[in-house]
Amino acid sequence: QGNIQPAKLVLLGDMGAGKSSLVLRFVKGQFTDYQESTIGAAFLTKTVPEFKVKFEIWDTAGQERYHSLAPMYYRGAAAAIIVYDITSTESFNRAKNWVRELQRQGNPDLIVALAGNKADLAGQRAVEPSEAQGYADENGLYFIETSAKTSVNVGDLFNEIAKRLPKP
Ligand code: GTP
Ligand code: MG
C-alpha cells in the first residue's frame, strides 16, 4: 500500500460543538458524554483504504483563547471541517466566522465541509438544515448534519472529503 496519499485535515468550530467527539467517533469508533475540552490541539491519523487516503487530523481547541493558534493548523491543510452544534445559534454564527477567516487567509483550493453536529438532539434544534444548506451553497461548502453520539453521517462526512481530494 505504497500509494496511500497523506491529507492534512483540520477541525474548527466553537467550543463544545463536538469536534473531538467527531474525530474520536471516526478514528476509534468511540463516544463519551464526558469528552474533555481540548487544550491547544490534538493530532490523530486515520487511513481510509477505500480512498487510499491517510487523514492527518488536527483537532483544534474551540475556546476563544486558542483562536490565535488556528492558522498553524489550517495553513497547508487540504481540507477543513467546520463544526457547529445544531442546538446553538451562537455556534452556527461562530462557524460562519470560521468560514470567513478561511476565505480570507486560507488556501483557495481548501475543501471545506460544514458539519451540523448533535443531530440526535433534533428536539432542541435551533438551526434549520435548510438555513445551513443555503449558507453552504452560497459559500461553496459541503454541508451535512452529523451525530458523533449515534454516529449518523460521520463516515459520510469524512468519505465525502476523501472523494473531493485532488488525485495525486
Ligand atoms: P472544544 O475541545 O472545547 O473545542 O470542544 P469540542 O468541539 O471538541 O466538543 P467535544 O467533542 O468535547 O464535545 C462537547 C460535548 O458535547 C461533550 O459532552 C460531548 O459528549 C457532547 N457531544 C459531542 N458530540 C455530540 C453529539 O453528536 N450528540 C450529543 N448529544 N452530544 C455530543
Ligand atoms: Mg475538543
Tab-separated table of N, CA and C and ligand atoms in Angstrom:
chain	number	residue	atom	x	y	z
A	1	GLN	N	0.845	-1.207	0.000
A	1	GLN	CA	0.000	0.000	0.000
A	1	GLN	C	0.870	1.243	0.000
A	2	GLY	N	1.767	1.311	-0.980
A	2	GLY	CA	2.688	2.429	-1.047
A	2	GLY	C	2.068	3.694	-1.604
A	3	ASN	N	0.879	3.561	-2.174
A	3	ASN	CA	0.282	4.732	-2.827
A	3	ASN	C	-0.804	5.393	-1.985
A	4	ILE	N	-0.671	5.300	-0.677
A	4	ILE	CA	-1.602	5.998	0.213
A	4	ILE	C	-1.198	7.469	0.278
A	5	GLN	N	-2.184	8.319	0.048
A	5	GLN	CA	-1.928	9.752	-0.028
A	5	GLN	C	-2.188	10.406	1.334
A	6	PRO	N	-1.214	11.116	1.901
A	6	PRO	CA	-1.479	11.827	3.147
A	6	PRO	C	-2.289	13.087	2.883
A	7	ALA	N	-3.212	13.400	3.769
A	7	ALA	CA	-4.029	14.606	3.611
A	7	ALA	C	-4.223	15.258	4.973
A	8	LYS	N	-3.737	16.488	5.063
A	8	LYS	CA	-3.890	17.229	6.316
A	8	LYS	C	-5.314	17.780	6.410
A	9	LEU	N	-5.961	17.479	7.524
A	9	LEU	CA	-7.359	17.876	7.752
A	9	LEU	C	-7.442	18.586	9.101
A	10	VAL	N	-8.118	19.728	9.124
A	10	VAL	CA	-8.247	20.475	10.378
A	10	VAL	C	-9.719	20.610	10.743
A	11	LEU	N	-10.017	20.474	12.037
A	11	LEU	CA	-11.374	20.731	12.531
A	11	LEU	C	-11.383	22.037	13.299
A	12	LEU	N	-12.357	22.888	12.959
A	12	LEU	CA	-12.509	24.193	13.587
A	12	LEU	C	-13.951	24.336	14.041
A	13	GLY	N	-14.170	25.205	15.023
A	13	GLY	CA	-15.548	25.439	15.460
A	13	GLY	C	-15.594	25.775	16.941
A	14	ASP	N	-16.774	26.204	17.347
A	14	ASP	CA	-16.986	26.666	18.711
A	14	ASP	C	-16.659	25.577	19.741
A	15	MET	N	-16.273	25.985	20.919
A	15	MET	CA	-16.057	25.017	21.995
A	15	MET	C	-17.372	24.276	22.268
A	16	GLY	N	-17.246	22.981	22.443
A	16	GLY	CA	-18.430	22.187	22.769
A	16	GLY	C	-19.259	21.748	21.572
A	17	ALA	N	-18.867	22.157	20.370
A	17	ALA	CA	-19.648	21.787	19.180
A	17	ALA	C	-19.546	20.297	18.870
A	18	GLY	N	-18.425	19.697	19.294
A	18	GLY	CA	-18.269	18.255	19.106
A	18	GLY	C	-17.154	17.859	18.151
A	19	LYS	N	-16.157	18.745	17.978
A	19	LYS	CA	-15.021	18.440	17.096
A	19	LYS	C	-14.303	17.175	17.544
A	20	SER	N	-13.904	17.145	18.815
A	20	SER	CA	-13.158	15.979	19.316
A	20	SER	C	-14.012	14.723	19.251
A	21	SER	N	-15.297	14.884	19.534
A	21	SER	CA	-16.189	13.719	19.516
A	21	SER	C	-16.330	13.156	18.108
A	22	LEU	N	-16.400	14.031	17.102
A	22	LEU	CA	-16.476	13.553	15.710
A	22	LEU	C	-15.199	12.807	15.334
A	23	VAL	N	-14.059	13.356	15.735
A	23	VAL	CA	-12.781	12.720	15.399
A	23	VAL	C	-12.656	11.370	16.112
A	24	LEU	N	-13.031	11.330	17.376
A	24	LEU	CA	-12.923	10.063	18.118
A	24	LEU	C	-13.895	9.021	17.584
A	25	ARG	N	-15.060	9.454	17.152
A	25	ARG	CA	-16.016	8.528	16.533
A	25	ARG	C	-15.429	7.971	15.235
A	26	PHE	N	-14.858	8.856	14.426
A	26	PHE	CA	-14.322	8.438	13.125
A	26	PHE	C	-13.072	7.565	13.286
A	27	VAL	N	-12.155	7.982	14.151
A	27	VAL	CA	-10.865	7.295	14.251
A	27	VAL	C	-10.971	6.028	15.101
A	28	LYS	N	-11.696	6.107	16.204
A	28	LYS	CA	-11.714	4.989	17.161
A	28	LYS	C	-13.078	4.327	17.319
A	29	GLY	N	-14.113	4.894	16.707
A	29	GLY	CA	-15.444	4.329	16.855
A	29	GLY	C	-15.988	4.469	18.257
A	30	GLN	N	-15.523	5.496	18.973
A	30	GLN	CA	-15.930	5.681	20.368
A	30	GLN	C	-16.662	7.005	20.556
A	31	PHE	N	-17.430	7.080	21.650
A	31	PHE	CA	-18.092	8.325	22.051
A	31	PHE	C	-18.210	8.335	23.562
A	32	THR	N	-18.008	9.523	24.164
A	32	THR	CA	-18.277	9.665	25.587
A	32	THR	C	-19.040	10.959	25.841
A	33	ASP	N	-19.991	10.893	26.770
A	33	ASP	CA	-20.710	12.097	27.186
A	33	ASP	C	-19.804	13.022	27.999
A	34	TYR	N	-18.640	12.531	28.360
A	34	TYR	CA	-17.758	13.307	29.241
A	34	TYR	C	-16.466	13.711	28.540
A	35	GLN	N	-16.565	14.005	27.255
A	35	GLN	CA	-15.391	14.411	26.491
A	35	GLN	C	-14.810	15.710	27.071
A	36	GLU	N	-13.502	15.712	27.317
A	36	GLU	CA	-12.890	16.917	27.884
A	36	GLU	C	-12.608	17.946	26.808
A	37	SER	N	-12.738	19.196	27.191
A	37	SER	CA	-12.446	20.304	26.286
A	37	SER	C	-10.973	20.238	25.877
A	38	THR	N	-10.724	20.417	24.592
A	38	THR	CA	-9.365	20.284	24.061
A	38	THR	C	-8.505	21.473	24.485
A	39	ILE	N	-7.258	21.180	24.818
A	39	ILE	CA	-6.284	22.213	25.161
A	39	ILE	C	-5.294	22.284	24.006
A	40	GLY	N	-5.185	23.441	23.371
A	40	GLY	CA	-4.263	23.603	22.234
A	40	GLY	C	-4.815	22.909	21.009
A	41	ALA	N	-4.410	21.671	20.796
A	41	ALA	CA	-4.933	20.866	19.694
A	41	ALA	C	-4.526	19.419	19.927
A	42	ALA	N	-5.232	18.508	19.297
A	42	ALA	CA	-4.882	17.084	19.355
A	42	ALA	C	-4.641	16.602	17.928
A	43	PHE	N	-3.734	15.644	17.791
A	43	PHE	CA	-3.385	15.107	16.471
A	43	PHE	C	-3.715	13.625	16.424
A	44	LEU	N	-4.464	13.224	15.398
A	44	LEU	CA	-4.788	11.810	15.207
A	44	LEU	C	-4.697	11.500	13.722
A	45	THR	N	-4.450	10.248	13.397
A	45	THR	CA	-4.437	9.867	11.988
A	45	THR	C	-5.388	8.702	11.762
A	46	LYS	N	-5.867	8.628	10.538
A	46	LYS	CA	-6.741	7.510	10.163
A	46	LYS	C	-6.617	7.276	8.660
A	47	THR	N	-6.338	6.048	8.306
A	47	THR	CA	-6.251	5.683	6.895
A	47	THR	C	-7.595	5.143	6.435
A	48	VAL	N	-8.019	5.614	5.265
A	48	VAL	CA	-9.240	5.106	4.635
A	48	VAL	C	-8.798	4.373	3.369
A	49	PRO	N	-8.615	3.041	3.460
A	49	PRO	CA	-8.057	2.290	2.333
A	49	PRO	C	-8.891	2.421	1.059
A	50	GLU	N	-10.216	2.494	1.227
A	50	GLU	CA	-11.115	2.596	0.081
A	50	GLU	C	-10.734	3.769	-0.836
A	51	PHE	N	-10.287	4.867	-0.213
A	51	PHE	CA	-9.948	6.064	-0.989
A	51	PHE	C	-8.439	6.298	-1.042
A	52	LYS	N	-7.661	5.348	-0.494
A	52	LYS	CA	-6.196	5.464	-0.496
A	52	LYS	C	-5.736	6.792	0.119
A	53	VAL	N	-6.366	7.152	1.229
A	53	VAL	CA	-6.060	8.413	1.905
A	53	VAL	C	-5.696	8.150	3.357
A	54	LYS	N	-4.633	8.815	3.804
A	54	LYS	CA	-4.324	8.827	5.236
A	54	LYS	C	-4.605	10.236	5.755
A	55	PHE	N	-5.690	10.365	6.529
A	55	PHE	CA	-6.002	11.666	7.114
A	55	PHE	C	-5.048	11.937	8.278
A	56	GLU	N	-4.421	13.109	8.234
A	56	GLU	CA	-3.608	13.603	9.347
A	56	GLU	C	-4.413	14.742	9.959
A	57	ILE	N	-5.053	14.427	11.082
A	57	ILE	CA	-6.141	15.271	11.595
A	57	ILE	C	-5.680	16.142	12.765
A	58	TRP	N	-5.868	17.440	12.603
A	58	TRP	CA	-5.656	18.376	13.716
A	58	TRP	C	-7.016	18.777	14.277
A	59	ASP	N	-7.265	18.336	15.488
A	59	ASP	CA	-8.499	18.648	16.219
A	59	ASP	C	-8.189	19.850	17.109
A	60	THR	N	-8.625	21.030	16.683
A	60	THR	CA	-8.238	22.250	17.407
A	60	THR	C	-9.148	22.504	18.610
A	61	ALA	N	-8.705	23.412	19.473
A	61	ALA	CA	-9.465	23.792	20.668
A	61	ALA	C	-10.375	24.967	20.320
A	62	GLY	N	-11.643	24.864	20.687
A	62	GLY	CA	-12.604	25.899	20.335
A	62	GLY	C	-12.623	27.091	21.275
A	63	GLN	N	-12.019	26.946	22.440
A	63	GLN	CA	-12.050	28.060	23.390
A	63	GLN	C	-11.379	29.281	22.769
A	64	GLU	N	-11.982	30.443	22.995
A	64	GLU	CA	-11.561	31.687	22.340
A	64	GLU	C	-10.069	31.971	22.550
A	65	ARG	N	-9.544	31.619	23.729
A	65	ARG	CA	-8.140	31.954	23.996
A	65	ARG	C	-7.166	31.208	23.099
A	66	TYR	N	-7.643	30.168	22.392
A	66	TYR	CA	-6.761	29.431	21.483
A	66	TYR	C	-6.907	29.875	20.030
A	67	HIS	N	-7.782	30.860	19.801
A	67	HIS	CA	-8.091	31.258	18.418
A	67	HIS	C	-6.842	31.605	17.612
A	68	SER	N	-5.907	32.293	18.256
A	68	SER	CA	-4.725	32.771	17.529
A	68	SER	C	-3.816	31.625	17.062
A	69	LEU	N	-4.003	30.431	17.608
A	69	LEU	CA	-3.191	29.281	17.186
A	69	LEU	C	-3.710	28.660	15.898
A	70	ALA	N	-4.966	28.949	15.556
A	70	ALA	CA	-5.634	28.220	14.473
A	70	ALA	C	-4.860	28.243	13.149
A	71	PRO	N	-4.290	29.397	12.749
A	71	PRO	CA	-3.587	29.403	11.457
A	71	PRO	C	-2.479	28.355	11.358
A	72	MET	N	-1.847	28.041	12.461
A	72	MET	CA	-0.811	26.992	12.427
A	72	MET	C	-1.384	25.671	11.951
A	73	TYR	N	-2.651	25.455	12.251
A	73	TYR	CA	-3.279	24.172	11.923
A	73	TYR	C	-3.955	24.205	10.557
A	74	TYR	N	-4.547	25.327	10.143
A	74	TYR	CA	-5.212	25.314	8.832
A	74	TYR	C	-4.264	25.647	7.686
A	75	ARG	N	-3.124	26.251	7.998
A	75	ARG	CA	-2.155	26.525	6.945
A	75	ARG	C	-1.628	25.194	6.395
A	76	GLY	N	-1.661	25.061	5.089
A	76	GLY	CA	-1.147	23.827	4.483
A	76	GLY	C	-2.130	22.671	4.535
A	77	ALA	N	-3.320	22.926	5.072
A	77	ALA	CA	-4.311	21.841	5.129
A	77	ALA	C	-4.940	21.632	3.746
A	78	ALA	N	-5.311	20.386	3.477
A	78	ALA	CA	-6.029	20.068	2.240
A	78	ALA	C	-7.524	20.248	2.434
A	79	ALA	N	-7.979	20.072	3.678
A	79	ALA	CA	-9.418	20.124	3.954
A	79	ALA	C	-9.660	20.618	5.376
A	80	ALA	N	-10.832	21.213	5.559
A	80	ALA	CA	-11.248	21.680	6.884
A	80	ALA	C	-12.689	21.249	7.123
A	81	ILE	N	-12.968	20.853	8.355
A	81	ILE	CA	-14.347	20.617	8.777
A	81	ILE	C	-14.676	21.675	9.813
A	82	ILE	N	-15.680	22.491	9.512
A	82	ILE	CA	-16.133	23.496	10.461
A	82	ILE	C	-17.390	22.936	11.113
A	83	VAL	N	-17.315	22.816	12.433
A	83	VAL	CA	-18.373	22.130	13.181
A	83	VAL	C	-19.189	23.141	13.982
A	84	TYR	N	-20.511	22.992	13.918
A	84	TYR	CA	-21.375	23.718	14.858
A	84	TYR	C	-22.325	22.711	15.491
A	85	ASP	N	-23.034	23.196	16.505
A	85	ASP	CA	-23.982	22.376	17.267
A	85	ASP	C	-25.378	22.820	16.824
A	86	ILE	N	-26.183	21.907	16.292
A	86	ILE	CA	-27.494	22.311	15.742
A	86	ILE	C	-28.428	22.889	16.810
A	87	THR	N	-28.094	22.724	18.091
A	87	THR	CA	-28.936	23.298	19.156
A	87	THR	C	-28.470	24.698	19.553
A	88	SER	N	-27.465	25.234	18.875
A	88	SER	CA	-26.876	26.518	19.274
A	88	SER	C	-26.692	27.464	18.090
A	89	THR	N	-27.509	28.517	18.061
A	89	THR	CA	-27.366	29.544	17.026
A	89	THR	C	-26.007	30.212	17.122
A	90	GLU	N	-25.546	30.409	18.364
A	90	GLU	CA	-24.244	31.046	18.564
A	90	GLU	C	-23.127	30.221	17.915
A	91	SER	N	-23.210	28.910	18.040
A	91	SER	CA	-22.156	28.075	17.440
A	91	SER	C	-22.227	28.125	15.911
A	92	PHE	N	-23.435	28.313	15.362
A	92	PHE	CA	-23.571	28.468	13.907
A	92	PHE	C	-22.947	29.790	13.458
A	93	ASN	N	-23.164	30.843	14.251
A	93	ASN	CA	-22.527	32.129	13.931
A	93	ASN	C	-21.009	32.027	13.998
A	94	ARG	N	-20.518	31.290	14.983
A	94	ARG	CA	-19.062	31.082	15.088
A	94	ARG	C	-18.558	30.316	13.863
A	95	ALA	N	-19.331	29.355	13.406
A	95	ALA	CA	-18.937	28.593	12.216
A	95	ALA	C	-18.796	29.522	11.015
A	96	LYS	N	-19.756	30.461	10.883
A	96	LYS	CA	-19.680	31.409	9.764
A	96	LYS	C	-18.421	32.266	9.869
A	97	ASN	N	-18.049	32.629	11.088
A	97	ASN	CA	-16.806	33.399	11.259
A	97	ASN	C	-15.601	32.595	10.807
A	98	TRP	N	-15.610	31.294	11.077
A	98	TRP	CA	-14.504	30.439	10.616
A	98	TRP	C	-14.474	30.365	9.106
A	99	VAL	N	-15.643	30.275	8.506
A	99	VAL	CA	-15.693	30.240	7.030
A	99	VAL	C	-15.061	31.509	6.476
A	100	ARG	N	-15.437	32.661	7.046
A	100	ARG	CA	-14.874	33.940	6.568
A	100	ARG	C	-13.366	33.981	6.773
A	101	GLU	N	-12.910	33.497	7.928
A	101	GLU	CA	-11.462	33.518	8.184
A	101	GLU	C	-10.722	32.640	7.172
A	102	LEU	N	-11.271	31.482	6.869
A	102	LEU	CA	-10.612	30.600	5.884
A	102	LEU	C	-10.643	31.216	4.498
A	103	GLN	N	-11.750	31.906	4.170
A	103	GLN	CA	-11.834	32.553	2.848
A	103	GLN	C	-10.795	33.655	2.733
A	104	ARG	N	-10.563	34.382	3.829
A	104	ARG	CA	-9.590	35.484	3.797
A	104	ARG	C	-8.155	34.987	3.796
A	105	GLN	N	-7.860	34.001	4.625
A	105	GLN	CA	-6.467	33.648	4.882
A	105	GLN	C	-6.080	32.250	4.441
A	106	GLY	N	-7.068	31.439	4.112
A	106	GLY	CA	-6.758	30.047	3.786
A	106	GLY	C	-6.383	29.865	2.335
A	107	ASN	N	-6.175	28.639	1.988
A	107	ASN	CA	-5.810	28.231	0.655
A	107	ASN	C	-7.085	28.184	-0.213
A	108	PRO	N	-7.067	28.777	-1.402
A	108	PRO	CA	-8.275	28.783	-2.234
A	108	PRO	C	-8.712	27.382	-2.681
A	109	ASP	N	-7.793	26.421	-2.653
A	109	ASP	CA	-8.131	25.041	-3.045
A	109	ASP	C	-8.631	24.207	-1.858
A	110	LEU	N	-8.670	24.839	-0.670
A	110	LEU	CA	-9.088	24.115	0.527
A	110	LEU	C	-10.505	23.556	0.357
A	111	ILE	N	-10.672	22.300	0.668
A	111	ILE	CA	-12.000	21.672	0.679
A	111	ILE	C	-12.601	21.962	2.056
A	112	VAL	N	-13.758	22.604	2.070
A	112	VAL	CA	-14.355	22.977	3.358
A	112	VAL	C	-15.712	22.300	3.514
A	113	ALA	N	-15.857	21.592	4.619
A	113	ALA	CA	-17.122	20.954	4.965
A	113	ALA	C	-17.707	21.662	6.184
A	114	LEU	N	-19.026	21.802	6.190
A	114	LEU	CA	-19.755	22.367	7.325
A	114	LEU	C	-20.554	21.235	7.946
A	115	ALA	N	-20.260	20.919	9.210
A	115	ALA	CA	-20.941	19.809	9.881
A	115	ALA	C	-21.836	20.355	10.988
A	116	GLY	N	-23.138	20.130	10.855
A	116	GLY	CA	-24.096	20.474	11.903
A	116	GLY	C	-24.194	19.266	12.827
A	117	ASN	N	-23.473	19.315	13.934
A	117	ASN	CA	-23.359	18.144	14.807
A	117	ASN	C	-24.454	18.138	15.886
A	118	LYS	N	-24.564	17.016	16.572
A	118	LYS	CA	-25.583	16.749	17.606
A	118	LYS	C	-26.964	16.601	16.967
A	119	ALA	N	-26.981	15.994	15.786
A	119	ALA	CA	-28.242	15.780	15.067
A	119	ALA	C	-29.195	14.902	15.871
A	120	ASP	N	-28.666	14.157	16.839
A	120	ASP	CA	-29.542	13.346	17.710
A	120	ASP	C	-30.393	14.219	18.634
A	121	LEU	N	-30.009	15.507	18.785
A	121	LEU	CA	-30.757	16.408	19.673
A	121	LEU	C	-31.738	17.265	18.873
A	122	ALA	N	-32.392	16.656	17.903
A	122	ALA	CA	-33.281	17.406	16.998
A	122	ALA	C	-34.411	18.099	17.764
A	123	GLY	N	-34.803	17.558	18.902
A	123	GLY	CA	-35.857	18.188	19.704
A	123	GLY	C	-35.457	19.547	20.248
A	124	GLN	N	-34.143	19.804	20.328
A	124	GLN	CA	-33.642	21.100	20.815
A	124	GLN	C	-33.049	21.934	19.682
A	125	ARG	N	-33.406	21.564	18.468
A	125	ARG	CA	-32.810	22.214	17.296
A	125	ARG	C	-33.016	23.724	17.320
A	126	ALA	N	-31.932	24.468	16.995
A	126	ALA	CA	-32.009	25.929	16.856
A	126	ALA	C	-31.644	26.373	15.443
A	127	VAL	N	-30.962	25.508	14.693
A	127	VAL	CA	-30.533	25.856	13.335
A	127	VAL	C	-31.184	24.877	12.358
A	128	GLU	N	-32.000	25.410	11.457
A	128	GLU	CA	-32.666	24.558	10.473
A	128	GLU	C	-31.672	24.089	9.414
A	129	PRO	N	-31.794	22.828	8.985
A	129	PRO	CA	-30.876	22.350	7.951
A	129	PRO	C	-30.978	23.163	6.661
A	130	SER	N	-32.179	23.672	6.364
A	130	SER	CA	-32.336	24.465	5.132
A	130	SER	C	-31.507	25.746	5.192
A	131	GLU	N	-31.432	26.327	6.391
A	131	GLU	CA	-30.632	27.549	6.558
A	131	GLU	C	-29.145	27.247	6.347
A	132	ALA	N	-28.693	26.164	6.953
A	132	ALA	CA	-27.282	25.797	6.827
A	132	ALA	C	-26.945	25.385	5.396
A	133	GLN	N	-27.877	24.659	4.767
A	133	GLN	CA	-27.633	24.237	3.374
A	133	GLN	C	-27.550	25.456	2.455
A	134	GLY	N	-28.430	26.417	2.679
A	134	GLY	CA	-28.409	27.645	1.884
A	134	GLY	C	-27.096	28.386	2.049
A	135	TYR	N	-26.661	28.492	3.292
A	135	TYR	CA	-25.385	29.162	3.574
A	135	TYR	C	-24.225	28.405	2.911
A	136	ALA	N	-24.265	27.092	3.008
A	136	ALA	CA	-23.198	26.266	2.418
A	136	ALA	C	-23.166	26.438	0.899
A	137	ASP	N	-24.331	26.447	0.272
A	137	ASP	CA	-24.391	26.603	-1.184
A	137	ASP	C	-23.802	27.946	-1.615
A	138	GLU	N	-24.150	29.000	-0.860
A	138	GLU	CA	-23.633	30.337	-1.194
A	138	GLU	C	-22.117	30.404	-1.092
A	139	ASN	N	-21.558	29.571	-0.219
A	139	ASN	CA	-20.132	29.674	0.070
A	139	ASN	C	-19.314	28.498	-0.448
A	140	GLY	N	-19.932	27.645	-1.226
A	140	GLY	CA	-19.186	26.540	-1.837
A	140	GLY	C	-18.706	25.491	-0.849
A	141	LEU	N	-19.507	25.251	0.189
A	141	LEU	CA	-19.142	24.276	1.208
A	141	LEU	C	-19.959	23.002	1.022
A	142	TYR	N	-19.393	21.905	1.484
A	142	TYR	CA	-20.164	20.668	1.579
A	142	TYR	C	-20.828	20.634	2.953
A	143	PHE	N	-22.161	20.482	2.998
A	143	PHE	CA	-22.883	20.507	4.274
A	143	PHE	C	-23.477	19.143	4.588
A	144	ILE	N	-23.358	18.759	5.860
A	144	ILE	CA	-24.013	17.530	6.318
A	144	ILE	C	-24.294	17.659	7.822
A	145	GLU	N	-25.404	17.092	8.265
A	145	GLU	CA	-25.664	17.015	9.709
A	145	GLU	C	-25.160	15.668	10.214
A	146	THR	N	-24.535	15.699	11.381
A	146	THR	CA	-23.886	14.507	11.935
A	146	THR	C	-24.294	14.316	13.388
A	147	SER	N	-24.069	13.119	13.883
A	147	SER	CA	-24.108	12.892	15.331
A	147	SER	C	-22.925	12.026	15.718
A	148	ALA	N	-22.015	12.606	16.466
A	148	ALA	CA	-20.898	11.819	16.990
A	148	ALA	C	-21.423	10.777	17.980
A	149	LYS	N	-22.559	11.085	18.612
A	149	LYS	CA	-23.122	10.186	19.624
A	149	LYS	C	-23.686	8.917	18.984
A	150	THR	N	-24.542	9.091	17.971
A	150	THR	CA	-25.168	7.916	17.345
A	150	THR	C	-24.379	7.431	16.128
A	151	SER	N	-23.404	8.238	15.700
A	151	SER	CA	-22.536	8.007	14.538
A	151	SER	C	-23.216	8.298	13.196
A	152	VAL	N	-24.410	8.830	13.235
A	152	VAL	CA	-25.106	9.177	11.983
A	152	VAL	C	-24.263	10.128	11.132
A	153	ASN	N	-24.035	9.722	9.874
A	153	ASN	CA	-23.359	10.552	8.858
A	153	ASN	C	-21.887	10.850	9.139
A	154	VAL	N	-21.308	10.295	10.184
A	154	VAL	CA	-19.904	10.621	10.474
A	154	VAL	C	-18.996	10.043	9.385
A	155	GLY	N	-19.230	8.784	9.021
A	155	GLY	CA	-18.439	8.186	7.939
A	155	GLY	C	-18.635	8.929	6.629
A	156	ASP	N	-19.883	9.311	6.350
A	156	ASP	CA	-20.180	10.028	5.101
A	156	ASP	C	-19.426	11.351	5.023
A	157	LEU	N	-19.343	12.043	6.160
A	157	LEU	CA	-18.630	13.325	6.205
A	157	LEU	C	-17.178	13.147	5.754
A	158	PHE	N	-16.477	12.213	6.375
A	158	PHE	CA	-15.055	12.022	6.054
A	158	PHE	C	-14.882	11.407	4.668
A	159	ASN	N	-15.773	10.514	4.283
A	159	ASN	CA	-15.671	9.905	2.955
A	159	ASN	C	-15.856	10.938	1.851
A	160	GLU	N	-16.793	11.861	2.058
A	160	GLU	CA	-17.017	12.885	1.041
A	160	GLU	C	-15.767	13.750	0.868
A	161	ILE	N	-15.112	14.070	1.986
A	161	ILE	CA	-13.871	14.839	1.892
A	161	ILE	C	-12.818	14.026	1.137
A	162	ALA	N	-12.704	12.773	1.479
A	162	ALA	CA	-11.713	11.911	0.800
A	162	ALA	C	-11.967	11.892	-0.702
A	163	LYS	N	-13.250	11.826	-1.091
A	163	LYS	CA	-13.592	11.796	-2.520
A	163	LYS	C	-13.202	13.081	-3.220
A	164	ARG	N	-13.289	14.199	-2.499
A	164	ARG	CA	-13.048	15.508	-3.127
A	164	ARG	C	-11.582	15.880	-3.179
A	165	LEU	N	-10.716	15.128	-2.504
A	165	LEU	CA	-9.285	15.470	-2.510
A	165	LEU	C	-8.743	15.336	-3.930
A	166	PRO	N	-7.819	16.225	-4.311
A	166	PRO	CA	-7.223	16.095	-5.633
A	166	PRO	C	-6.459	14.783	-5.750
A	167	LYS	N	-6.563	14.169	-6.888
A	167	LYS	CA	-5.850	12.906	-7.102
A	167	LYS	C	-4.366	13.205	-7.294
A	168	PRO	N	-3.497	12.418	-6.679
A	168	PRO	CA	-2.068	12.690	-6.800
A	168	PRO	C	-1.562	12.428	-8.224
B	1	GTP	P1	-13.560	22.011	22.485
B	1	GTP	O1	-12.483	20.983	22.538
B	1	GTP	O2	-13.746	22.724	23.798
B	1	GTP	O3	-13.390	22.979	21.363
B	1	GTP	O4	-14.973	21.229	22.230
B	1	GTP	P2	-15.293	20.161	21.088
B	1	GTP	O5	-15.831	20.868	19.893
B	1	GTP	O6	-14.135	19.257	20.875
B	1	GTP	O7	-16.516	19.353	21.728
B	1	GTP	P3	-16.472	17.896	22.399
B	1	GTP	O8	-16.227	16.861	21.373
B	1	GTP	O9	-15.572	17.955	23.568
B	1	GTP	O10	-17.993	17.751	22.859
B	1	GTP	C1	-18.587	18.642	23.784
B	1	GTP	C2	-19.732	17.925	24.483
B	1	GTP	O11	-20.762	17.607	23.542
B	1	GTP	C3	-19.324	16.597	25.130
B	1	GTP	O12	-20.026	16.477	26.344
B	1	GTP	C4	-19.798	15.549	24.155
B	1	GTP	O13	-20.151	14.342	24.779
B	1	GTP	C5	-21.033	16.221	23.558
B	1	GTP	N1	-21.286	15.805	22.171
B	1	GTP	C6	-20.422	15.806	21.145
B	1	GTP	N2	-20.991	15.368	20.029
B	1	GTP	C7	-22.267	15.073	20.349
B	1	GTP	C8	-23.386	14.575	19.606
B	1	GTP	O14	-23.326	14.296	18.408
B	1	GTP	N3	-24.567	14.417	20.297
B	1	GTP	C9	-24.680	14.724	21.609
B	1	GTP	N4	-25.868	14.540	22.178
B	1	GTP	N5	-23.650	15.188	22.335
B	1	GTP	C10	-22.466	15.365	21.713
B	2	MG	MG	-12.232	19.257	21.558
